[in-house]
Tab-separated table of C-alpha atoms in Angstrom:
chain	number	residue	atom	x	y	z
A	678	MET	CA	-46.268	-6.427	61.332
A	679	GLU	CA	-46.284	-3.734	58.909
A	680	ILE	CA	-48.945	-1.700	60.639
A	681	LEU	CA	-47.038	-1.673	63.812
A	682	LEU	CA	-43.716	-0.647	62.127
A	683	LYS	CA	-45.564	2.194	60.409
A	684	ASN	CA	-47.110	3.624	63.563
A	685	ARG	CA	-44.483	2.536	66.226
A	686	ASP	CA	-42.942	6.032	66.709
A	687	PHE	CA	-46.370	7.601	67.176
A	688	ILE	CA	-47.343	4.838	69.629
A	689	GLU	CA	-43.940	5.269	71.467
A	690	LYS	CA	-44.400	9.095	71.650
A	691	ASN	CA	-47.986	8.905	72.860
A	692	GLN	CA	-48.085	5.920	75.063
A	693	TYR	CA	-48.472	7.908	78.345
A	694	ARG	CA	-51.265	10.405	77.234
A	695	GLN	CA	-54.823	10.001	77.860
A	696	VAL	CA	-56.524	7.553	75.386
A	697	GLU	CA	-59.303	10.062	74.897
A	698	ASP	CA	-57.137	12.920	73.867
A	699	VAL	CA	-55.098	10.717	71.438
A	700	ALA	CA	-58.479	9.521	69.960
A	701	LEU	CA	-59.524	13.113	69.317
A	702	GLU	CA	-56.204	14.051	67.764
A	703	LEU	CA	-56.339	10.974	65.397
A	704	ALA	CA	-60.092	11.649	64.517
A	705	ASN	CA	-59.222	15.332	63.502
A	706	ALA	CA	-56.486	13.958	61.394
A	707	HIS	CA	-58.620	11.309	59.776
A	708	HIS	CA	-55.871	8.756	60.436
A	709	PRO	CA	-56.441	5.365	58.720
A	710	ASP	CA	-54.904	3.368	61.528
A	711	SER	CA	-56.529	5.112	64.444
A	712	ALA	CA	-58.172	1.923	65.816
A	713	PHE	CA	-55.032	0.071	65.838
A	714	ILE	CA	-53.026	2.811	67.358
A	715	LEU	CA	-55.534	3.394	70.139
A	716	ARG	CA	-55.679	-0.328	70.924
A	717	GLN	CA	-51.931	-0.525	71.392
A	718	ILE	CA	-51.713	2.646	73.598
A	719	GLU	CA	-54.582	1.480	75.826
A	720	GLY	CA	-53.119	-2.194	75.996
A	721	ARG	CA	-49.771	-0.692	77.107
A	722	GLN	CA	-51.359	1.559	79.752
A	723	ARG	CA	-53.616	-1.340	81.046
A	724	LEU	CA	-50.792	-3.941	81.092
A	725	ARG	CA	-48.284	-1.553	82.619
A	726	GLU	CA	-50.105	-1.998	85.874
A	727	LYS	CA	-51.530	-5.566	85.276
A	728	VAL	CA	-48.672	-7.466	83.707
A	729	PRO	CA	-45.579	-5.191	83.839
A	730	THR	CA	-43.212	-7.942	82.434
A	731	TRP	CA	-45.306	-7.816	79.247
A	732	ALA	CA	-45.721	-4.056	79.009
A	733	ALA	CA	-42.009	-3.718	79.128
A	734	VAL	CA	-41.656	-5.261	75.742
A	735	GLY	CA	-42.334	-2.583	73.310
A	736	GLU	CA	-43.248	-4.546	70.178
A	737	LEU	CA	-46.039	-6.465	71.784
A	738	LEU	CA	-49.444	-6.406	70.056
A	739	TYR	CA	-52.692	-5.989	71.989
A	740	PRO	CA	-56.167	-7.350	71.674
A	741	VAL	CA	-59.508	-5.661	72.112
A	742	ARG	CA	-60.388	-4.422	75.735
A	743	LEU	CA	-62.352	-7.370	76.647
A	744	SER	CA	-59.418	-9.741	76.340
A	745	LEU	CA	-57.401	-7.325	78.335
A	746	GLU	CA	-59.957	-7.214	81.106
A	747	GLN	CA	-60.245	-10.988	81.279
A	748	CYS	CA	-56.597	-11.813	81.358
A	749	SER	CA	-54.749	-12.705	84.526
A	750	GLY	CA	-52.617	-10.214	86.256
A	751	GLU	CA	-48.956	-10.865	86.640
A	752	PRO	CA	-49.103	-11.819	90.486
A	753	ALA	CA	-51.891	-14.321	89.830
A	754	ALA	CA	-50.007	-15.768	86.787
A	755	ARG	CA	-46.742	-16.179	88.697
A	756	TYR	CA	-48.729	-17.899	91.523
A	757	LYS	CA	-50.000	-20.420	89.065
A	758	ALA	CA	-46.531	-21.043	87.893
A	759	GLN	CA	-45.353	-21.576	91.401
A	760	VAL	CA	-47.954	-24.137	92.077
A	761	VAL	CA	-47.177	-26.064	88.864
A	762	GLU	CA	-43.413	-25.957	89.708
A	763	ARG	CA	-44.162	-27.545	93.112
A	764	LEU	CA	-46.412	-30.229	91.664
A	765	PHE	CA	-43.700	-31.212	89.232
A	766	ALA	CA	-40.716	-30.576	91.405
A	767	GLU	CA	-39.341	-34.058	91.238
A	768	ASP	CA	-39.705	-34.239	87.399
A	769	ILE	CA	-37.912	-30.792	87.189
A	770	ALA	CA	-35.137	-31.656	89.504
A	771	ALA	CA	-34.484	-34.975	87.450
A	772	HIS	CA	-34.630	-32.914	84.243
A	773	ARG	CA	-37.404	-34.937	82.796
A	774	SER	CA	-39.112	-33.852	79.573
A	775	LEU	CA	-42.652	-32.440	80.521
A	776	SER	CA	-45.494	-31.339	78.388
A	777	MET	CA	-48.557	-29.037	78.757
A	778	ALA	CA	-51.480	-27.636	76.758
A	779	ASP	CA	-53.582	-24.631	77.735
A	780	LEU	CA	-57.057	-25.311	75.957
A	781	THR	CA	-58.332	-21.767	76.438
A	782	GLY	CA	-55.403	-19.694	75.632
A	783	GLY	CA	-56.946	-16.239	75.377
A	784	PHE	CA	-54.404	-13.429	75.564
A	785	GLY	CA	-51.880	-15.913	76.823
A	786	VAL	CA	-50.691	-14.331	80.061
A	787	ASP	CA	-51.297	-17.613	82.206
A	788	PHE	CA	-49.589	-19.617	79.425
A	789	SER	CA	-46.648	-17.351	79.203
A	790	PHE	CA	-45.798	-17.971	82.911
A	791	LEU	CA	-46.472	-21.652	82.851
A	792	ALA	CA	-44.776	-22.613	79.440
A	793	PRO	CA	-41.148	-22.016	80.533
A	794	LEU	CA	-41.522	-25.012	82.938
A	795	PHE	CA	-42.222	-27.431	80.114
A	796	SER	CA	-40.182	-28.861	77.245
A	797	ARG	CA	-43.268	-28.701	75.053
A	798	ALA	CA	-46.143	-26.295	75.721
A	799	VAL	CA	-49.147	-25.918	73.320
A	800	TYR	CA	-51.421	-22.824	73.315
A	801	VAL	CA	-54.865	-23.538	71.827
A	802	GLU	CA	-57.309	-20.817	71.007
A	803	ARG	CA	-60.267	-20.750	68.657
A	804	GLN	CA	-60.235	-17.005	67.945
A	805	THR	CA	-58.040	-16.227	64.910
A	806	GLU	CA	-56.928	-12.812	65.981
A	807	LEU	CA	-55.832	-14.003	69.541
A	808	VAL	CA	-53.881	-16.864	67.833
A	809	ALA	CA	-52.142	-14.318	65.412
A	810	LEU	CA	-51.218	-12.091	68.508
A	811	ALA	CA	-49.794	-15.071	70.380
A	812	ARG	CA	-47.688	-16.083	67.452
A	813	HIS	CA	-46.431	-12.516	67.252
A	814	ASN	CA	-46.009	-12.095	70.948
A	815	PHE	CA	-44.601	-15.220	72.430
A	816	PRO	CA	-41.264	-15.109	70.655
A	817	LEU	CA	-40.754	-11.573	71.858
A	818	LEU	CA	-41.323	-12.972	75.446
A	819	GLY	CA	-38.662	-15.532	74.959
A	820	LEU	CA	-41.046	-18.519	74.341
A	821	ALA	CA	-39.370	-20.443	71.641
A	822	GLN	CA	-40.485	-23.936	72.508
A	823	VAL	CA	-44.315	-23.133	72.226
A	824	ASP	CA	-46.846	-24.255	69.623
A	825	CYS	CA	-49.805	-21.985	68.786
A	826	VAL	CA	-52.952	-23.899	67.513
A	827	GLU	CA	-56.049	-22.198	66.217
A	828	SER	CA	-58.635	-24.853	67.370
A	829	ASP	CA	-61.592	-25.328	69.560
A	830	GLY	CA	-60.085	-26.566	72.847
A	831	ILE	CA	-62.281	-29.537	73.243
A	832	ASP	CA	-61.664	-30.694	69.629
A	833	TYR	CA	-58.002	-30.419	70.105
A	834	PHE	CA	-57.715	-32.310	73.373
A	835	ARG	CA	-59.818	-35.287	72.146
A	836	ALA	CA	-57.269	-35.707	69.174
A	837	MET	CA	-54.174	-34.947	71.246
A	838	THR	CA	-51.602	-37.303	72.809
A	839	PRO	CA	-51.676	-37.141	76.698
A	840	VAL	CA	-49.733	-34.339	78.423
A	841	ASP	CA	-48.548	-33.861	82.050
A	842	LEU	CA	-50.550	-30.655	82.458
A	843	LEU	CA	-53.812	-29.539	81.091
A	844	PHE	CA	-54.834	-26.030	81.854
A	845	LEU	CA	-58.404	-24.820	81.461
A	846	ASP	CA	-60.145	-21.589	82.016
A	847	PRO	CA	-63.757	-22.215	80.929
A	848	ALA	CA	-65.604	-19.198	79.494
A	849	ARG	CA	-67.849	-17.559	81.988
A	850	ARG	CA	-70.509	-16.342	79.669
A	851	ASP	CA	-73.605	-17.849	78.175
A	852	GLY	CA	-74.781	-17.672	74.642
A	853	ALA	CA	-76.389	-14.252	75.379
A	854	GLY	CA	-73.234	-12.956	76.638
A	855	ARG	CA	-74.322	-12.804	80.323
A	856	LYS	CA	-71.890	-13.888	83.034
A	857	THR	CA	-72.150	-17.266	84.522
A	858	VAL	CA	-70.637	-18.825	87.714
A	859	LEU	CA	-71.564	-22.501	88.215
A	860	ILE	CA	-69.109	-24.981	86.703
A	861	GLU	CA	-71.900	-26.582	84.693
A	862	ASP	CA	-72.861	-23.194	83.153
A	863	CYS	CA	-69.522	-22.512	81.787
A	864	GLN	CA	-68.271	-23.484	78.342
A	865	PRO	CA	-67.039	-26.059	78.217
A	866	ASP	CA	-68.814	-28.077	80.929
A	867	VAL	CA	-65.900	-29.361	82.911
A	868	LYS	CA	-68.288	-31.638	85.041
A	869	VAL	CA	-69.330	-33.442	81.939
A	870	LEU	CA	-65.998	-33.610	80.352
A	871	LEU	CA	-64.042	-34.531	83.669
A	872	PRO	CA	-63.328	-38.291	82.886
A	873	GLU	CA	-62.061	-37.404	79.347
A	874	LEU	CA	-59.858	-34.609	80.412
A	875	LEU	CA	-58.249	-36.577	83.341
A	876	ALA	CA	-57.533	-39.360	80.870
A	877	LYS	CA	-55.296	-37.073	78.869
A	878	CYS	CA	-53.102	-35.540	81.600
A	879	ARG	CA	-51.420	-36.201	84.888
A	880	VAL	CA	-52.637	-32.896	86.322
A	881	LEU	CA	-55.750	-30.765	85.448
A	882	MET	CA	-55.634	-27.188	86.581
A	883	LEU	CA	-58.933	-25.355	86.279
A	884	LYS	CA	-59.408	-21.610	86.700
A	885	LEU	CA	-62.887	-20.778	87.778
A	886	SER	CA	-65.042	-17.905	88.809
A	887	THR	CA	-64.029	-16.253	91.973
A	888	MET	CA	-67.721	-15.923	92.757
A	889	LEU	CA	-68.165	-19.678	92.855
A	890	ASP	CA	-68.587	-21.093	96.383
A	891	LEU	CA	-65.398	-23.082	96.982
A	892	ARG	CA	-67.103	-26.014	98.683
A	893	GLN	CA	-69.629	-26.294	96.004
A	894	ALA	CA	-66.914	-26.261	93.382
A	895	ILE	CA	-65.124	-29.184	95.106
A	896	ASP	CA	-68.180	-31.279	95.746
A	897	THR	CA	-69.243	-30.603	91.946
A	898	LEU	CA	-66.105	-32.409	90.682
A	899	GLY	CA	-66.321	-35.225	93.079
A	900	GLY	CA	-63.218	-36.742	94.808
A	901	VAL	CA	-60.543	-35.822	92.327
A	902	VAL	CA	-59.771	-32.324	93.624
A	903	ALA	CA	-56.362	-32.710	95.158
A	904	GLU	CA	-55.789	-28.956	95.828
A	905	ALA	CA	-58.010	-25.778	95.828
A	906	HIS	CA	-56.254	-22.416	95.584
A	907	VAL	CA	-57.609	-19.177	96.495
A	908	PHE	CA	-55.332	-16.236	95.449
A	909	ALA	CA	-55.798	-12.540	96.459
A	910	ALA	CA	-53.924	-9.417	95.712
A	911	GLN	CA	-54.583	-5.824	96.344
A	912	GLY	CA	-57.459	-6.697	98.639
A	913	GLU	CA	-59.416	-8.572	96.058
A	914	CYS	CA	-59.782	-12.367	95.232
A	915	LYS	CA	-58.161	-12.886	91.742
A	916	ASP	CA	-58.056	-16.479	91.153
A	917	LEU	CA	-59.960	-19.657	92.315
A	918	LEU	CA	-57.880	-22.821	91.057
A	919	LEU	CA	-58.686	-26.379	91.412
A	920	VAL	CA	-56.047	-29.014	90.870
A	921	CYS	CA	-57.375	-32.481	89.845
A	922	ARG	CA	-55.863	-35.784	89.573
A	923	SER	CA	-57.457	-39.044	88.713
A	924	ASP	CA	-55.305	-40.886	91.269
A	925	PHE	CA	-56.210	-38.755	94.232
A	926	SER	CA	-58.325	-40.201	97.093
A	927	ASP	CA	-57.538	-38.012	100.023
A	928	GLU	CA	-59.257	-34.733	101.446
A	929	THR	CA	-58.757	-31.621	99.468
A	930	ALA	CA	-55.937	-29.247	100.486
A	931	ILE	CA	-57.145	-25.703	100.464
A	932	PHE	CA	-54.383	-23.013	99.957
A	933	CYS	CA	-54.932	-19.425	100.848
A	934	ALA	CA	-52.275	-17.133	99.208
A	935	ASN	CA	-51.387	-13.671	98.447
A	936	GLU	CA	-48.097	-11.945	97.423
A	937	ARG	CA	-46.578	-12.198	100.976
A	938	ALA	CA	-48.061	-15.312	102.505
A	939	ASN	CA	-49.182	-18.858	101.547
A	940	PHE	CA	-50.762	-21.538	103.913
A	941	PHE	CA	-52.984	-24.505	103.482
A	942	PHE	CA	-55.679	-26.351	105.504
A	943	ARG	CA	-58.261	-28.863	105.092
A	944	ALA	CA	-62.095	-28.514	105.772
A	945	SER	CA	-62.002	-31.017	108.534
A	946	ASP	CA	-59.241	-29.195	110.284
A	947	GLU	CA	-61.166	-25.945	110.308
A	948	ILE	CA	-64.214	-27.697	111.926
A	949	ALA	CA	-62.262	-29.349	114.611
A	950	LEU	CA	-59.781	-26.705	115.591
A	951	PRO	CA	-60.516	-24.888	118.948
A	952	VAL	CA	-60.416	-21.122	118.892
A	953	SER	CA	-59.826	-18.718	121.959
A	954	PHE	CA	-61.950	-15.572	122.168
A	955	ALA	CA	-60.533	-12.069	123.193
A	956	ASP	CA	-61.703	-10.898	126.762
A	957	SER	CA	-60.253	-7.603	125.800
A	958	VAL	CA	-59.417	-5.552	122.570
A	959	ARG	CA	-55.845	-4.323	122.724
A	960	GLY	CA	-52.523	-4.599	120.898
A	961	PHE	CA	-52.890	-5.329	117.147
A	962	LEU	CA	-56.040	-5.966	115.065
A	963	TYR	CA	-55.931	-8.398	112.244
A	964	GLU	CA	-58.263	-8.258	109.286
A	965	PRO	CA	-57.833	-11.468	107.058
A	966	ASP	CA	-57.541	-10.752	103.283
A	967	ALA	CA	-60.008	-11.889	100.448
A	968	ALA	CA	-58.379	-15.345	100.160
A	969	VAL	CA	-58.647	-16.339	103.665
A	970	MET	CA	-62.329	-15.151	103.815
A	971	LYS	CA	-63.201	-16.963	100.408
A	972	ALA	CA	-61.669	-20.196	101.695
A	973	GLY	CA	-63.536	-19.865	105.061
A	974	ALA	CA	-60.239	-20.442	107.150
A	975	TYR	CA	-61.630	-18.583	109.982
A	976	LYS	CA	-60.357	-20.860	112.703
A	977	THR	CA	-57.276	-21.969	110.893
A	978	ILE	CA	-55.910	-18.354	110.567
A	979	ALA	CA	-56.367	-17.738	114.310
A	980	VAL	CA	-54.557	-20.819	115.365
A	981	ARG	CA	-51.850	-20.677	112.730
A	982	TYR	CA	-50.888	-17.072	113.943
A	983	ASP	CA	-51.790	-17.413	117.566
A	984	LEU	CA	-54.575	-14.944	117.452
A	985	GLN	CA	-57.689	-14.437	119.533
A	986	LYS	CA	-61.057	-13.982	117.557
A	987	LEU	CA	-63.543	-11.203	118.569
A	988	HIS	CA	-66.670	-13.207	117.983
A	989	PRO	CA	-67.719	-16.467	116.301
A	990	ASN	CA	-69.212	-14.528	113.462
A	991	THR	CA	-66.905	-11.461	113.662
A	992	HIS	CA	-63.946	-12.328	111.380
A	993	LEU	CA	-61.529	-9.946	113.128
A	994	TYR	CA	-58.493	-11.060	115.478
A	995	VAL	CA	-56.368	-9.439	118.006
A	996	SER	CA	-52.878	-10.194	119.552
A	997	GLU	CA	-50.572	-8.271	121.618
A	998	VAL	CA	-47.820	-9.685	119.263
A	999	GLU	CA	-47.276	-8.291	115.942
A	1000	HIS	CA	-47.282	-10.791	112.920
A	1001	THR	CA	-45.805	-9.068	109.979
A	1002	ASP	CA	-46.291	-11.902	107.560
A	1003	PHE	CA	-50.070	-12.090	108.278
A	1004	PRO	CA	-52.125	-12.575	105.115
A	1005	GLY	CA	-54.227	-9.476	105.329
A	1006	ARG	CA	-54.108	-6.131	106.980
A	1007	VAL	CA	-52.629	-5.387	110.430
A	1008	PHE	CA	-53.623	-2.357	112.565
A	1009	LYS	CA	-52.418	-0.855	115.759
A	1010	ILE	CA	-55.405	-0.557	118.281
A	1011	GLU	CA	-55.756	2.953	119.774
A	1012	ASN	CA	-58.968	2.602	121.539
A	1013	VAL	CA	-62.405	0.826	121.822
A	1014	VAL	CA	-65.611	2.673	122.366
A	1015	GLY	CA	-69.114	1.379	122.899
A	1016	PHE	CA	-72.171	2.196	120.743
A	1017	SER	CA	-73.955	4.465	123.083
A	1018	LYS	CA	-74.148	8.174	122.223
A	1019	LYS	CA	-72.198	9.106	125.325
A	1020	GLU	CA	-69.323	6.765	124.413
A	1021	GLN	CA	-69.405	7.831	120.952
A	1022	ARG	CA	-68.551	11.476	121.821
A	1023	GLU	CA	-64.950	10.189	122.006
A	1024	LEU	CA	-65.113	9.998	118.289
A	1025	SER	CA	-66.100	13.721	117.794
A	1026	ALA	CA	-62.462	14.735	117.280
A	1027	LEU	CA	-62.405	12.615	114.171
A	1028	LYS	CA	-63.564	14.421	111.225
A	1029	ARG	CA	-62.859	11.743	108.589
A	1030	ALA	CA	-62.051	7.984	108.850
A	1031	ASN	CA	-62.144	4.663	106.986
A	1032	LEU	CA	-65.154	2.813	108.378
A	1033	SER	CA	-65.922	-0.836	108.147
A	1034	VAL	CA	-68.771	-3.032	109.768
A	1035	ARG	CA	-68.339	-6.640	110.862
A	1036	ASN	CA	-71.207	-8.549	112.276
A	1037	PHE	CA	-72.914	-5.332	113.192
A	1038	PRO	CA	-76.540	-4.148	113.077
A	1039	ALA	CA	-75.942	-1.056	110.683
A	1040	THR	CA	-74.555	-0.251	107.435
A	1041	VAL	CA	-71.531	1.810	106.799
A	1042	ALA	CA	-73.745	4.512	105.321
A	1043	GLU	CA	-75.897	4.497	108.353
A	1044	LEU	CA	-72.943	4.729	110.734
A	1045	ARG	CA	-71.200	7.346	108.775
A	1046	LYS	CA	-74.347	9.657	108.931
A	1047	ARG	CA	-74.774	8.956	112.635
A	1048	LEU	CA	-71.103	9.784	113.516
A	1049	LYS	CA	-70.780	12.643	111.022
A	1050	LEU	CA	-67.674	11.182	109.493
A	1051	GLN	CA	-66.306	11.817	106.125
A	1052	GLU	CA	-64.413	9.216	104.184
A	1053	GLY	CA	-60.644	8.978	104.223
A	1054	GLY	CA	-57.789	9.874	106.564
A	1055	ASP	CA	-55.463	7.667	108.463
A	1056	ALA	CA	-57.905	6.442	111.150
A	1057	TYR	CA	-59.712	3.076	110.732
A	1058	LEU	CA	-62.937	2.414	112.473
A	1059	PHE	CA	-64.191	-1.226	112.856
A	1060	ALA	CA	-67.886	-1.345	114.090
A	1061	CYS	CA	-68.231	-4.968	115.465
A	1062	THR	CA	-69.866	-7.305	117.810
A	1063	LEU	CA	-67.470	-8.778	120.685
A	1064	HIS	CA	-67.572	-12.198	122.242
A	1065	ASP	CA	-69.847	-11.056	124.962
A	1066	GLU	CA	-72.212	-9.693	122.287
A	1067	THR	CA	-71.687	-6.069	123.053
A	1068	LYS	CA	-71.419	-3.675	120.189
A	1069	ALA	CA	-68.181	-1.784	119.815
A	1070	ILE	CA	-66.154	0.463	117.602
A	1071	ILE	CA	-62.383	-0.212	117.421
A	1072	ILE	CA	-60.317	2.673	116.471
A	1073	ALA	CA	-57.056	1.843	114.884
A	1074	ARG	CA	-54.285	2.871	112.494
A	1075	LYS	CA	-52.424	0.952	109.931
A	1076	ASN	CA	-49.394	-0.683	111.098
A	1077	VAL	CA	-46.445	1.507	109.962
A	1078	SER	CA	-44.053	-1.660	109.325
A	1079	ARG	CA	-46.448	-2.971	106.704
A	1080	ARG	CA	-46.984	0.182	104.730
């Protein structure tokens, strides 16, 4: 694009500066392309952390901030590709020709990681600007086999020939721009369209709001949800994915994943599993990550890693054995003190600590005030309820081998 060629040197030179400082400089110079330049600099800075593979390509063009905020991060996009690669493993191994369509293309991050698995991949987006950016960016990312279509995704899929994979990320905002969560409140309404969607693909992958209750999402779509995936990164739940198939008739497999671990379970397993509770608190303390918590794998995680739970409603676990592949944070326990003022004097040496509460009758703010603790440092305090219903504060440090 001519505007990029004209301003490329300035963008390259200023790409690491504060956007506000660059904006002031351009305003003072009355630069005619200031809006474009600022968008490219901000886009590079945001994508450098969020999608480093994209940010490394110097001539990519970036959309408005909202599209950058809504696009997937690279770990989440790579995870989707891993799931799809497993789902079609036999076809890929046999070198069969596969096709896919992303009906809600957006900025195209998810599409760019899925498309290389397919002989034919179609990106569909109704916003003219995003389609133009996709047509410019995808060849730079090595995606030569893709088609970019400017169309409403539903109009397109109703007219298209069936594909192997349909990917859909319904818009989670209503007509007034307010955020929505429930499947039936998003656009398009997948619940209504489900029979039509499944008739046009072998596998339907849906990306839904991470605020949505997982069991409710599965129940809403009936018995076609073969897999549910909850992916977490950097301590946050990033993706909730449902894999649907018209020929599925079993119980949904629920996957919990982050960048270091991945396991699956079924809801019936979680109900039936026996869990042992800790009589004493020593060794290592385990705090499950956001994916495990979102999926409700409270018993499964204990049995899978041979851990003891502190209390039925305290989702913290202990073991005298270190599990370095645990999906969450691992701490070395230093001490356990009670909740009485006398016992808490043992905390007086601590001036600052990272404080959390789990199944405990006080807030972090209330406890911090009571204990006269500032935030930070390398000590971690967990105020919680133990199996015998006593209240305790566990003093721990992050496990060195996982830093």
